[in-house]
Amino acid sequence: RIVAMSDLSARERVLQRLDLKKLTLKMLLQKHPEQRFHEVDFSHREHFSYGLLDMQVLEEDEECEKQCERCITYTFPGQPGTAVTIRQRKAGHMCIEDFQEVEEIGKSIDYTGSVCVWPSEEILGYWLVEHQELFREKTVCELGAGSGMAGIMLGQTGLPSSVFLTDGNPTVVRSIKKNILVNKSNTPGNVRLLAEELLWDHELAPQFEHMRHSFDCVVAADCTVNVEIHDILVRTIDQILKQNEEAFFLYLAPRRGKSLSKFVKAVKAYGEFDVEVEIEYDDKVLKAHQRLLQEIGDEKYDTKKNYPLQVMIRRKSRQDKAREYMYQVHDIFEELDVNQDGKLDKSELRTVLYKLCSVLDQDPTNLSDKTLEHQIQAALAEFDRDRSGHIEFDEFFAMCGRSPWIGLFPQQDRSAICQLLSSLSIPCEEQPGAVAAGAMTVEGAEDKGREMLHAAQDVFESTDTDQSGWLTREGLKAAVKQLVADTVPEKDAAHVSEAMSAMMKEFQAERADFEDLMKQLLRYFWIAPGVHPFVLKYFEDLSTDNQPDLKQAPPVSQSAVCTTARAASPFERGSVDTMDQVLEVTDVSYSPGHAVTAKFRSCLRTYYH
């Protein structure tokens, strides 16, 4: 038998070992038919505790003896009201019924929840009580709840409105219900504590429909060992977690080879969540971990198999999703702009649209009852404002915000996309739930202010034909006129002419630098009601905060700056102070006082956000 196994692959040998353990249990049943429970080394749980919870083993009663169980009370230190008594199987003891029911359901369900209270569950129970204020008046769901100890302990605090303890194994769910009953007298009456079976799948089954988008918080511990269930677990989290930015999924699990990293990759690939993984997330947990390393040694206490990392998962905001979509649009435009002239001819536009449809998983023929060729021709007629036969980048952005092209993006994200485009002074269709133009947020105003600053920089560069850093009086007048038309087109022509005359009368210098241009724009044209007060506040902060002075910069395109900012992604969050190091390795000429530095900082901040 052993010789035969040497020819098997590593994965097949693992599966074979599992089969041998089941066979061992069956052989023990045949040898001792009078016994229901048998000690089988069916899991790899080292028998130790992190000592974060007070633990008391109670005397066995007749029922415990009959079910091969023992009763243990877990209590958060210093909070006797959190005491939870758990009836759990004696370590290493199994019975054939433990996995008979599981095998009938499917391979994605396991039996380990009935084995013991795992180290990660112990730490989860500690963490939930330590951070109990996070769960005040919240609906909470624990996935793969096992004994239910962590969720029941949270319920004992009296803070959450409800705690649902779920598992896919019916045997485990029955055990959780017993534990809820054992602790009923200690559970505050305002907390709804329930145990339910929940099967993870790509779609919620009808019997679980009442859980759809019902929970403020979802928690779990050490349930991603089987990489085959990662995708359906992520999908289940998405389906039961509420659809707001405050909702979160907290997960604690050891690395266990590459299983945890693969789960994190699956979450990121799903595209709906932001993920943060922390190793040192709690001082007491870390100290307990270090104590075990000293007392037991790293040979018996394997950090990768035992010490749980913290994974915090939150939904991406609609604004963040909108920015990501626009980054995708930008990247596709640049990739397929074959001659790199910042314009798309009809052939390139067709290719870009097909690529965008592919990235967004959309069928271009479903956009309208008209053919795609007809739609492209209509787009050129509508958005090619200068009738050059090409679509420029800003025109393509505007196109993405109008029908039928806005239909490429998910329904729930369209309002945020339109809001983002509006903040960039790009007209788009009104979407249900979109923020009205007069209801600009501080964040939206900062985006608009940043875009206006970038527009001023680009116009200055194009008008400064000799790249001297100065404009003539006529050049200043031409630059202001163009910027007013581009950024505040609603201004009355007579008002613009009157303001221009007043500006030129007061500005007596023979030449103007970038700072002069900005001063004239802010004084005569970029003022309320032409510009929202929040936007003016942005410029006020730009000049009074720790921002560089606005001075003329060497020529650099907005596209180059955006690309350079995105190339800086290997820098860690919060390391924006290393901006000079980033700039030094780019092709962008700069000095600390140049406006391009402010522009670059703006792009990088947006990217990190």
XYZ file of C-alpha atoms in Angstrom:
609
model
C 0.000 0.000 0.000
C 2.808 2.401 0.933
C 4.753 1.604 -2.247
C 1.648 2.231 -4.338
C 1.156 5.663 -2.720
C 4.675 6.751 -3.738
C 3.494 6.948 -7.350
C 0.681 9.390 -6.486
C 0.852 13.191 -6.734
C 1.135 15.241 -3.534
C -2.530 16.258 -3.741
C -3.660 12.689 -4.341
C -1.615 11.507 -1.370
C -3.354 14.069 0.850
C -6.745 12.883 -0.353
C -5.634 9.292 0.140
C -4.602 10.028 3.729
C -8.031 11.493 4.422
C -9.651 8.370 3.005
C -7.382 6.244 5.192
C -8.519 8.132 8.273
C -12.142 7.483 7.387
C -11.233 3.874 6.789
C -9.521 3.786 10.205
C -12.724 5.017 11.827
C -14.772 2.385 10.013
C -12.335 -0.323 11.107
C -12.605 0.862 14.710
C -16.389 0.712 14.429
C -16.171 -2.883 13.216
C -13.730 -3.795 15.973
C -15.720 -2.087 18.736
C -19.333 -2.002 17.525
C -20.593 -1.188 21.018
C -18.761 2.175 20.976
C -20.147 5.200 19.149
C -17.145 7.538 19.566
C -13.546 6.719 18.730
C -10.330 8.685 19.083
C -8.979 9.401 15.602
C -6.231 11.892 14.724
C -8.492 13.619 12.231
C -7.279 17.207 12.629
C -3.969 18.960 13.162
C -5.014 21.216 16.034
C -2.231 21.598 18.581
C -3.763 21.481 22.051
C -2.833 24.860 23.454
C -4.553 28.140 24.325
C -3.476 31.739 23.869
C -4.762 32.412 27.375
C -6.715 35.505 26.338
C -9.922 34.148 27.874
C -10.365 32.657 31.330
C -11.223 28.982 30.854
C -12.784 26.600 33.389
C -13.455 22.924 32.664
C -16.683 21.853 34.404
C -17.399 18.448 35.901
C -18.841 15.960 33.431
C -22.513 15.091 33.819
C -24.271 12.020 32.477
C -25.263 13.702 29.215
C -21.679 14.875 28.557
C -20.370 11.363 29.186
C -22.945 9.867 26.845
C -22.125 12.318 24.021
C -18.333 12.148 24.593
C -18.384 15.868 25.378
C -17.019 18.150 28.027
C -18.317 21.515 29.235
C -15.975 24.502 29.327
C -16.789 28.033 30.463
C -14.970 30.863 28.662
C -14.961 34.363 30.189
C -13.407 37.623 29.062
C -11.063 38.674 31.903
C -12.685 41.204 34.228
C -16.129 40.915 32.614
C -18.003 38.056 34.324
C -21.153 38.879 32.360
C -19.479 37.544 29.213
C -19.196 33.977 30.611
C -20.133 31.415 27.942
C -20.453 27.695 28.636
C -19.693 25.541 25.607
C -20.405 21.851 25.235
C -17.783 20.533 22.877
C -16.477 17.176 21.743
C -13.492 15.748 23.580
C -10.317 16.415 21.599
C -9.702 13.958 18.764
C -12.958 12.012 19.195
C -15.147 11.415 16.166
C -18.173 9.363 15.220
C -19.240 8.182 11.786
C -22.289 10.476 11.807
C -20.008 13.520 11.896
C -19.275 13.322 8.196
C -22.060 11.098 6.862
C -24.443 14.061 6.748
C -21.724 16.307 5.358
C -20.939 14.008 2.428
C -24.596 13.997 1.451
C -24.577 17.822 1.214
C -21.350 18.257 -0.730
C -17.594 18.603 -0.615
C -17.661 22.308 0.360
C -18.901 21.426 3.851
C -16.548 20.075 6.501
C -16.839 18.656 10.001
C -14.048 20.541 11.788
C -16.517 22.808 13.592
C -17.469 19.908 15.826
C -13.860 19.029 16.713
C -12.968 21.776 19.220
C -12.718 25.507 19.904
C -9.900 26.453 17.546
C -7.219 29.038 18.478
C -8.567 31.517 15.914
C -12.076 31.224 17.401
C -10.653 31.884 20.864
C -8.939 35.046 19.599
C -12.095 36.063 17.695
C -14.118 35.835 20.925
C -11.526 37.992 22.698
C -11.392 40.531 19.832
C -15.174 40.912 19.584
C -15.520 41.728 23.287
C -12.411 43.927 23.336
C -13.932 45.992 20.494
C -17.570 45.546 21.515
C -18.494 49.198 20.859
C -18.106 48.526 17.122
C -21.163 46.283 17.342
C -23.545 48.524 19.305
C -27.042 48.176 17.795
C -25.560 46.236 14.857
C -26.768 43.072 13.170
C -23.940 40.522 13.215
C -23.446 37.221 11.409
C -20.717 34.674 12.123
C -19.821 32.354 9.245
C -18.507 28.863 9.993
C -19.353 29.481 13.637
C -18.204 26.065 14.915
C -19.044 25.911 18.618
C -20.567 29.404 18.488
C -18.432 30.544 21.431
C -17.250 33.839 19.880
C -20.683 34.957 18.685
C -22.438 33.963 21.905
C -19.824 35.861 23.943
C -20.450 38.978 21.832
C -24.168 38.555 22.450
C -23.538 38.428 26.220
C -22.295 42.045 26.102
C -25.840 43.169 25.292
C -24.621 45.584 22.601
C -25.526 44.057 19.197
C -29.186 43.944 18.238
C -28.829 40.432 16.822
C -26.183 37.751 16.308
C -26.738 35.013 13.721
C -24.451 32.000 14.169
C -24.264 30.076 10.896
C -22.584 26.958 9.575
C -23.104 24.697 6.592
C -22.908 21.521 8.652
C -26.314 20.567 10.175
C -24.585 18.662 12.988
C -22.621 21.763 13.949
C -25.749 23.955 13.791
C -27.531 21.601 16.185
C -24.568 21.875 18.576
C -24.679 25.679 18.384
C -28.388 25.647 19.219
C -27.595 23.546 22.291
C -24.957 26.050 23.356
C -27.338 28.968 22.857
C -29.856 27.161 25.082
C -27.218 26.450 27.750
C -26.393 30.188 27.929
C -29.929 31.536 27.493
C -30.294 32.629 31.131
C -27.178 34.835 30.809
C -28.039 36.393 27.425
C -29.539 39.921 27.661
C -33.134 40.043 26.469
C -32.449 42.826 23.949
C -30.101 40.605 21.924
C -31.527 38.223 19.342
C -29.282 35.133 19.284
C -29.955 32.555 16.554
C -28.273 29.545 14.946
C -29.012 28.839 11.283
C -27.702 26.633 8.544
C -26.160 28.646 5.703
C -24.689 27.053 2.599
C -22.180 29.213 0.742
C -22.810 29.431 -2.973
C -22.660 31.790 -5.925
C -26.313 32.675 -5.299
C -28.277 32.574 -2.057
C -30.733 29.680 -2.038
C -34.393 30.702 -1.495
C -34.319 29.516 2.126
C -31.532 32.002 2.887
C -33.094 34.958 1.070
C -33.986 36.653 4.381
C -30.245 37.135 4.970
C -29.625 39.100 1.767
C -27.856 42.387 2.585
C -29.057 42.060 6.189
C -25.878 42.353 8.285
C -23.851 45.355 9.390
C -20.966 43.102 10.389
C -19.929 39.617 9.286
C -17.185 37.788 11.196
C -15.421 34.455 10.794
C -12.370 32.534 11.973
C -10.137 30.064 10.156
C -12.514 28.762 7.497
C -10.490 29.199 4.277
C -8.235 26.132 4.382
C -10.080 24.683 1.396
C -9.133 26.989 -1.490
C -11.935 25.558 -3.617
C -14.533 27.442 -1.558
C -12.857 30.878 -1.677
C -14.917 32.227 -4.571
C -18.270 31.135 -3.149
C -17.309 32.475 0.284
C -16.527 35.911 -1.172
C -19.780 35.813 -3.116
C -21.704 34.885 0.045
C -20.121 37.761 1.983
C -21.204 40.147 -0.777
C -24.747 38.815 -0.681
C -25.330 39.001 3.086
C -23.341 42.151 3.981
C -25.269 45.419 3.879
C -24.581 47.667 0.903
C -23.011 50.612 2.685
C -19.462 51.759 3.384
C -19.743 51.222 7.155
C -20.464 47.494 6.838
C -17.440 45.214 7.234
C -16.254 41.614 7.259
C -13.713 40.739 9.959
C -11.730 37.565 9.442
C -9.048 35.950 11.613
C -7.009 33.046 10.273
C -3.439 31.718 10.193
C -1.579 31.604 6.895
C -1.837 27.791 6.568
C 0.515 27.573 3.613
C -0.863 29.859 0.915
C -4.553 29.422 1.716
C -4.969 32.825 3.407
C -3.078 34.744 0.714
C -5.162 33.013 -1.978
C -8.347 34.022 -0.167
C -7.182 37.649 -0.008
C -6.414 37.525 -3.752
C -9.898 36.138 -4.401
C -11.444 39.044 -2.456
C -9.399 41.615 -4.389
C -10.191 39.957 -7.721
C -13.905 40.156 -6.927
C -13.608 43.922 -7.240
C -16.205 45.059 -4.710
C -14.076 45.298 -1.571
C -11.107 47.052 -0.047
C -8.889 44.625 1.905
C -6.448 45.296 4.729
C -4.317 42.522 6.249
C -2.634 43.147 9.591
C -0.171 40.979 11.497
C 0.229 43.067 14.652
C -3.394 44.094 15.186
C -3.603 43.694 18.987
C -0.896 44.013 21.650
C -2.285 41.267 23.892
C -2.645 38.805 21.029
C 0.912 39.539 19.909
C 2.298 39.086 23.443
C 0.443 35.776 23.806
C 1.905 34.643 20.492
C 5.435 35.582 21.563
C 4.951 33.814 24.900
C 3.982 30.566 23.144
C 7.035 30.835 20.898
C 9.257 31.091 23.975
C 7.519 28.410 26.041
C 6.800 25.798 23.357
C 9.309 26.651 20.648
C 8.797 27.160 16.942
C 9.069 23.422 16.177
C 5.875 22.560 18.066
C 4.240 25.981 17.752
C 4.189 26.654 14.018
C 3.384 30.338 13.495
C 2.089 29.810 9.942
C -0.358 27.144 11.095
C -1.499 28.806 14.298
C -1.049 32.570 14.651
C -4.097 34.244 13.058
C -3.718 37.367 10.947
C -6.496 39.934 10.792
C -8.220 40.578 7.480
C -10.596 43.556 7.400
C -12.832 43.804 4.343
C -15.098 46.768 3.548
C -17.160 47.699 0.542
C -15.596 50.175 -1.822
C -17.383 53.516 -1.891
C -19.277 54.360 -5.072
C -16.911 57.310 -5.518
C -13.907 54.993 -5.385
C -15.560 52.611 -7.858
C -16.256 55.551 -10.186
C -12.601 56.599 -10.034
C -11.508 53.037 -10.791
C -13.762 52.931 -13.838
C -12.322 56.225 -15.059
C -8.790 54.898 -14.521
C -9.763 51.915 -16.667
C -11.127 54.236 -19.353
C -7.912 56.277 -19.211
C -5.695 53.184 -19.455
C -7.625 51.692 -22.377
C -7.573 55.023 -24.219
C -3.793 55.333 -23.811
C -3.142 51.682 -24.677
C -5.097 51.771 -27.925
C -4.212 55.287 -29.024
C -1.798 53.764 -31.549
C 0.025 56.910 -32.651
C -0.054 58.406 -29.126
C -1.506 61.740 -30.308
C -4.209 61.860 -27.621
C -6.935 61.317 -30.216
C -8.930 58.383 -31.556
C -9.977 58.038 -35.153
C -13.013 55.953 -36.045
C -11.044 52.699 -36.229
C -9.287 53.309 -32.899
C -12.574 54.345 -31.272
C -14.156 51.071 -32.369
C -11.243 49.093 -30.877
C -11.381 51.070 -27.605
C -15.104 50.471 -27.233
C -14.745 46.742 -27.837
C -11.912 46.599 -25.277
C -13.957 48.587 -22.748
C -16.917 46.246 -23.252
C -14.621 43.275 -22.705
C -13.145 44.725 -19.489
C -16.623 45.550 -18.134
C -18.015 42.198 -19.285
C -20.640 43.820 -21.498
C -22.019 42.942 -24.911
C -21.795 46.058 -27.137
C -24.749 44.872 -29.211
C -26.988 45.183 -26.124
C -26.405 48.932 -25.729
C -29.044 49.969 -28.223
C -31.342 48.671 -30.919
C -28.995 50.380 -33.399
C -25.815 48.783 -34.718
C -22.480 49.552 -33.079
C -21.228 51.187 -36.299
C -24.244 53.507 -36.223
C -23.570 54.326 -32.569
C -19.898 55.114 -33.290
C -20.863 57.395 -36.163
C -23.401 59.131 -33.900
C -20.764 59.521 -31.177
C -18.339 61.181 -33.606
C -21.095 63.537 -34.744
C -22.071 64.462 -31.172
C -18.748 64.583 -29.307
C -16.227 65.607 -31.974
C -16.730 69.285 -31.158
C -13.961 70.609 -33.399
C -15.068 68.395 -36.316
C -11.557 66.972 -36.685
C -12.812 63.442 -37.314
C -11.240 62.361 -34.028
C -12.385 61.921 -30.424
C -10.025 63.500 -27.914
C -9.609 62.241 -24.370
C -11.943 64.760 -22.688
C -14.510 64.156 -25.425
C -14.255 60.411 -24.828
C -14.825 60.976 -21.090
C -17.925 63.026 -21.914
C -19.071 60.257 -24.236
C -18.800 57.697 -21.390
C -21.230 59.787 -19.347
C -23.987 59.791 -21.954
C -26.366 57.206 -23.369
C -25.915 54.580 -24.552
C -22.299 54.371 -23.306
C -23.101 55.048 -19.639
C -25.021 51.755 -19.860
C -21.706 49.903 -20.016
C -21.208 50.557 -16.297
C -23.120 48.841 -13.469
C -26.437 50.497 -12.665
C -25.509 51.128 -9.021
C -22.312 52.996 -10.011
C -23.672 55.276 -12.732
C -24.724 58.098 -10.418
C -21.241 58.225 -8.866
C -19.661 58.227 -12.349
C -21.876 61.121 -13.428
C -21.081 62.976 -10.202
C -17.362 62.486 -10.814
C -17.603 63.678 -14.422
C -19.653 66.698 -13.327
C -16.979 67.586 -10.766
C -14.521 67.633 -13.696
C -16.850 69.995 -15.614
C -17.707 67.192 -18.036
C -21.440 67.160 -18.818
C -23.261 63.867 -18.423
C -26.791 62.578 -18.128
C -28.733 62.988 -14.882
C -28.946 59.682 -13.067
C -31.499 58.770 -10.372
C -30.021 59.620 -7.015
C -27.255 61.788 -8.463
C -26.187 64.794 -6.395
C -27.548 68.028 -7.773
C -25.060 70.547 -9.090
C -25.831 72.962 -6.270
C -25.282 70.271 -3.656
C -21.551 69.894 -4.232
C -19.656 68.087 -1.496
C -16.308 69.252 -0.126
C -14.665 66.244 -1.774
C -16.363 66.977 -5.105
C -15.351 70.623 -4.860
C -11.745 69.643 -4.228
C -11.862 67.489 -7.373
C -13.294 70.391 -9.360
C -10.747 72.803 -7.908
C -7.931 70.422 -8.759
C -9.217 70.045 -12.308
C -9.434 73.837 -12.714
C -5.859 74.165 -11.484
C -4.736 71.517 -13.975
C -6.621 73.291 -16.762
C -4.862 76.562 -15.896
C -1.492 74.789 -15.950
C -2.175 73.223 -19.364
C -3.368 76.512 -20.896
C -0.359 78.368 -19.467
C 2.005 75.785 -21.000
C 0.361 75.959 -24.416
C 0.328 79.781 -24.402
C 3.947 80.030 -23.208
C 5.241 79.113 -26.655
C 8.889 79.966 -25.965
C 8.816 78.068 -22.629
C 10.275 81.063 -20.823
C 7.884 80.815 -17.885
C 6.248 84.165 -18.781
C 3.266 85.348 -20.801
C 2.943 88.667 -22.588
C -0.067 90.863 -21.737
C -1.811 89.576 -24.863
C -0.876 86.029 -23.918
C -2.352 86.527 -20.425
C -5.564 87.879 -21.941
C -5.814 84.943 -24.377
C -5.132 82.378 -21.616
C -7.778 83.884 -19.316
C -10.323 84.015 -22.117
C -9.763 80.339 -22.969
C -9.914 79.223 -19.312
C -13.140 81.122 -18.673
C -14.724 79.487 -21.708
C -13.512 76.027 -20.617
C -14.211 76.151 -16.865
C -17.155 78.540 -16.380
C -18.938 78.559 -19.751
C -22.185 79.733 -18.111
C -20.779 83.233 -17.529
C -22.458 85.972 -19.559
C -20.374 87.259 -22.500
C -20.970 90.901 -21.523
C -19.837 90.186 -17.966
C -16.701 88.438 -19.238
C -15.847 91.386 -21.509
C -16.367 93.899 -18.671
C -14.271 91.838 -16.241
C -11.513 91.375 -18.825
C -11.277 95.133 -19.360
C -11.080 95.757 -15.617
C -8.399 93.065 -15.241
C -6.174 94.427 -18.004
C -6.600 97.989 -16.711
C -5.417 97.027 -13.249
C -2.673 94.590 -14.317
C 0.047 96.967 -15.530
C 2.999 94.572 -15.791
C 4.367 93.763 -19.242
C 4.495 90.036 -18.538
C 2.806 87.522 -16.228
C 3.914 84.268 -14.651
C 1.654 81.379 -13.598
C 0.972 82.897 -10.183
C -0.211 86.128 -11.841
C -2.565 84.125 -14.053
C -4.070 82.364 -11.047
C -4.549 85.646 -9.153
C -6.444 87.232 -12.055
C -8.651 84.182 -12.532
C -9.533 83.991 -8.843
C -10.196 87.710 -8.545
C -12.258 88.346 -11.655
C -13.708 85.076 -12.915
C -13.495 82.116 -10.533
C -15.771 83.692 -7.966
C -19.250 82.780 -6.659
C -21.767 82.198 -8.090
C -19.613 81.186 -11.055
C -17.708 78.762 -8.834
C -19.050 76.969 -5.771
C -17.728 78.382 -2.433
C -16.194 75.000 -1.596
C -14.037 75.300 -4.705
C -12.821 78.725 -3.617
C -11.999 77.180 -0.224
C -9.865 74.613 -2.051
C -7.798 77.354 -3.679
C -7.575 79.217 -0.366
C -6.223 76.065 1.299
C -3.860 75.532 -1.618
C -2.220 78.909 -1.073
C -2.230 79.004 2.747
C -1.645 75.364 3.664
C 1.644 73.509 3.271
C 1.353 73.550 -0.485
C 4.088 74.778 -2.843
C 3.753 78.286 -4.265
C 2.001 78.417 -7.606
C 4.721 79.246 -10.087
C 5.344 78.371 -13.664
C 6.521 74.851 -14.376
C 8.337 73.146 -17.229
C 6.022 71.736 -19.914
C 4.436 68.437 -18.908
C 1.207 66.871 -20.072
C -1.578 65.940 -17.692
C -1.500 62.410 -19.089
C 2.226 62.078 -18.281
C 1.687 63.265 -14.728
C -1.221 60.866 -14.212
C 0.797 57.976 -15.605
C 3.813 58.878 -13.445
C 1.627 59.102 -10.329
C 0.142 55.695 -10.960
C 3.609 54.233 -11.573
C 4.482 55.234 -8.008
C 2.121 52.613 -6.565
C 4.876 50.469 -4.907
C 5.204 53.191 -2.257
C 3.302 52.280 0.901
C 0.225 54.165 2.049
C 1.108 57.208 4.107
C 4.559 57.619 2.547
C 3.625 60.703 0.504
C 6.497 62.482 2.298
C 8.786 60.575 -0.063
C 7.385 62.647 -2.956
C 10.795 64.070 -3.867
C 12.184 60.540 -4.163
C 9.340 59.692 -6.544
C 9.920 62.795 -8.638
C 13.652 62.173 -8.883
C 13.141 58.846 -10.631
C 10.617 60.171 -13.163
C 11.120 62.026 -16.407
C 9.269 65.059 -15.032
C 11.540 68.067 -14.489
C 10.590 69.813 -11.267
C 11.543 71.992 -8.380
C 9.701 72.336 -5.034
C 8.111 75.646 -6.046
C 6.743 74.562 -9.392
C 3.030 74.108 -10.007
C 3.730 70.725 -11.596
C 4.772 69.525 -8.136
C 1.372 70.546 -6.775
C -0.233 68.859 -9.749
C 1.755 65.677 -9.184
C 0.887 65.638 -5.473
C -2.764 66.051 -6.402
C -2.663 63.090 -8.786
C -0.841 60.898 -6.298
C -3.233 61.760 -3.486
C -6.187 60.916 -5.729
C -4.567 57.614 -6.693
C -3.896 56.641 -3.077
C -7.416 57.699 -2.064
